Amino acid sequence: MLVINSKEDFKRLLIESLIESGILKRSETATKDLAVEELIDNNTLMERLNVARSTIIEWRNKGKIRYMKVGGTYRYNWKHVLEDLERKGA
């Protein structure tokens, strides 16, 4: 399921995808755009929150955290995750 809540979410997802695929090089502008609301993967989220993969899956399934799915890869807006966990509780 791909969930995009705003034009800014779409822009960040597109920029990150183009950078990861090697089509676009990380420019100063792209870096600034991504730094404000960084998109991270499952492993990075697990490390930052010190939780198991099963916990992340449970939070996604229960709607506790927002996410995007591109192909088979889940992406999380770090700022949104922190807001979601603060608002909804872990």
Short mmCIF file of C-alpha atoms in Angstrom, two decimals:
data_model
loop_
_atom_site.label_atom_id
_atom_site.label_comp_id
_atom_site.label_asym_id
_atom_site.label_seq_id
_atom_site.Cartn_x
_atom_site.Cartn_y
_atom_site.Cartn_z
CA MET A 1 0.00 0.00 0.00
CA LEU A 2 1.40 3.40 -0.96
CA VAL A 3 0.21 6.23 1.23
CA ILE A 4 1.15 9.75 0.24
CA ASN A 5 -0.39 12.43 2.41
CA SER A 6 0.85 15.52 0.60
CA LYS A 7 2.71 16.90 -2.37
CA GLU A 8 5.77 17.23 -0.14
CA ASP A 9 5.63 13.51 0.76
CA PHE A 10 5.48 12.68 -2.94
CA LYS A 11 8.35 15.03 -3.74
CA ARG A 12 10.58 13.53 -1.03
CA LEU A 13 9.73 9.99 -2.11
CA LEU A 14 10.47 10.78 -5.74
CA ILE A 15 13.78 12.49 -4.93
CA GLU A 16 14.89 9.65 -2.65
CA SER A 17 13.94 7.02 -5.26
CA LEU A 18 15.84 8.82 -8.01
CA ILE A 19 18.91 9.18 -5.79
CA GLU A 20 18.84 5.51 -4.76
CA SER A 21 18.51 4.38 -8.36
CA GLY A 22 21.50 6.51 -9.38
CA ILE A 23 19.49 8.66 -11.79
CA LEU A 24 19.88 11.76 -9.63
CA LYS A 25 22.89 12.82 -7.60
CA ARG A 26 22.31 14.19 -4.15
CA SER A 27 22.53 17.93 -4.64
CA GLU A 28 22.49 20.58 -1.99
CA THR A 29 18.82 21.27 -2.73
CA ALA A 30 17.84 17.61 -2.55
CA THR A 31 19.80 17.22 0.68
CA LYS A 32 18.00 20.16 2.25
CA ASP A 33 14.61 18.83 1.16
CA LEU A 34 15.31 15.38 2.59
CA ALA A 35 16.97 16.59 5.77
CA VAL A 36 13.82 18.35 6.94
CA GLU A 37 11.73 15.20 6.75
CA GLU A 38 14.07 12.28 6.22
CA LEU A 39 12.77 9.06 4.67
CA ILE A 40 14.20 5.94 6.30
CA ASP A 41 13.84 2.18 5.81
CA ASN A 42 12.83 -0.60 8.23
CA ASN A 43 16.37 -1.31 9.43
CA THR A 44 17.11 2.33 10.18
CA LEU A 45 13.80 2.72 12.01
CA MET A 46 14.49 -0.40 14.08
CA GLU A 47 17.93 0.90 15.02
CA ARG A 48 16.78 4.39 15.93
CA LEU A 49 13.88 3.19 18.06
CA ASN A 50 15.65 0.07 19.35
CA VAL A 51 12.65 -2.15 18.55
CA ALA A 52 12.19 -5.46 16.74
CA ARG A 53 10.93 -5.78 13.16
CA SER A 54 7.76 -7.40 14.51
CA THR A 55 7.03 -4.26 16.53
CA ILE A 56 7.32 -2.08 13.43
CA ILE A 57 5.01 -4.44 11.53
CA GLU A 58 2.50 -4.35 14.39
CA TRP A 59 2.57 -0.53 14.48
CA ARG A 60 2.02 -0.37 10.72
CA ASN A 61 -0.87 -2.84 10.85
CA LYS A 62 -2.52 -0.98 13.74
CA GLY A 63 -2.07 2.39 12.06
CA LYS A 64 0.19 3.72 14.80
CA ILE A 65 2.81 4.96 12.33
CA ARG A 66 2.52 6.36 8.83
CA TYR A 67 4.48 4.73 6.03
CA MET A 68 4.93 4.51 2.28
CA LYS A 69 5.56 1.37 0.29
CA VAL A 70 7.36 1.50 -3.01
CA GLY A 71 7.69 -1.86 -4.68
CA GLY A 72 8.52 -4.12 -1.77
CA THR A 73 10.25 -1.48 0.36
CA TYR A 74 8.66 0.34 3.27
CA ARG A 75 9.74 3.92 3.89
CA TYR A 76 9.02 6.06 6.93
CA ASN A 77 9.16 9.79 7.34
CA TRP A 78 11.25 10.07 10.52
CA LYS A 79 9.54 13.28 11.62
CA HIS A 80 6.09 11.72 11.13
CA VAL A 81 7.05 8.56 13.03
CA LEU A 82 8.15 10.61 16.03
CA GLU A 83 4.93 12.64 15.87
CA ASP A 84 2.80 9.49 15.53
CA LEU A 85 4.43 7.72 18.46
CA GLU A 86 4.17 10.81 20.61
CA ARG A 87 0.51 11.33 19.72
CA LYS A 88 -0.70 7.72 19.64
CA GLY A 89 1.80 6.11 22.00
CA ALA A 90 3.87 3.01 21.33
#
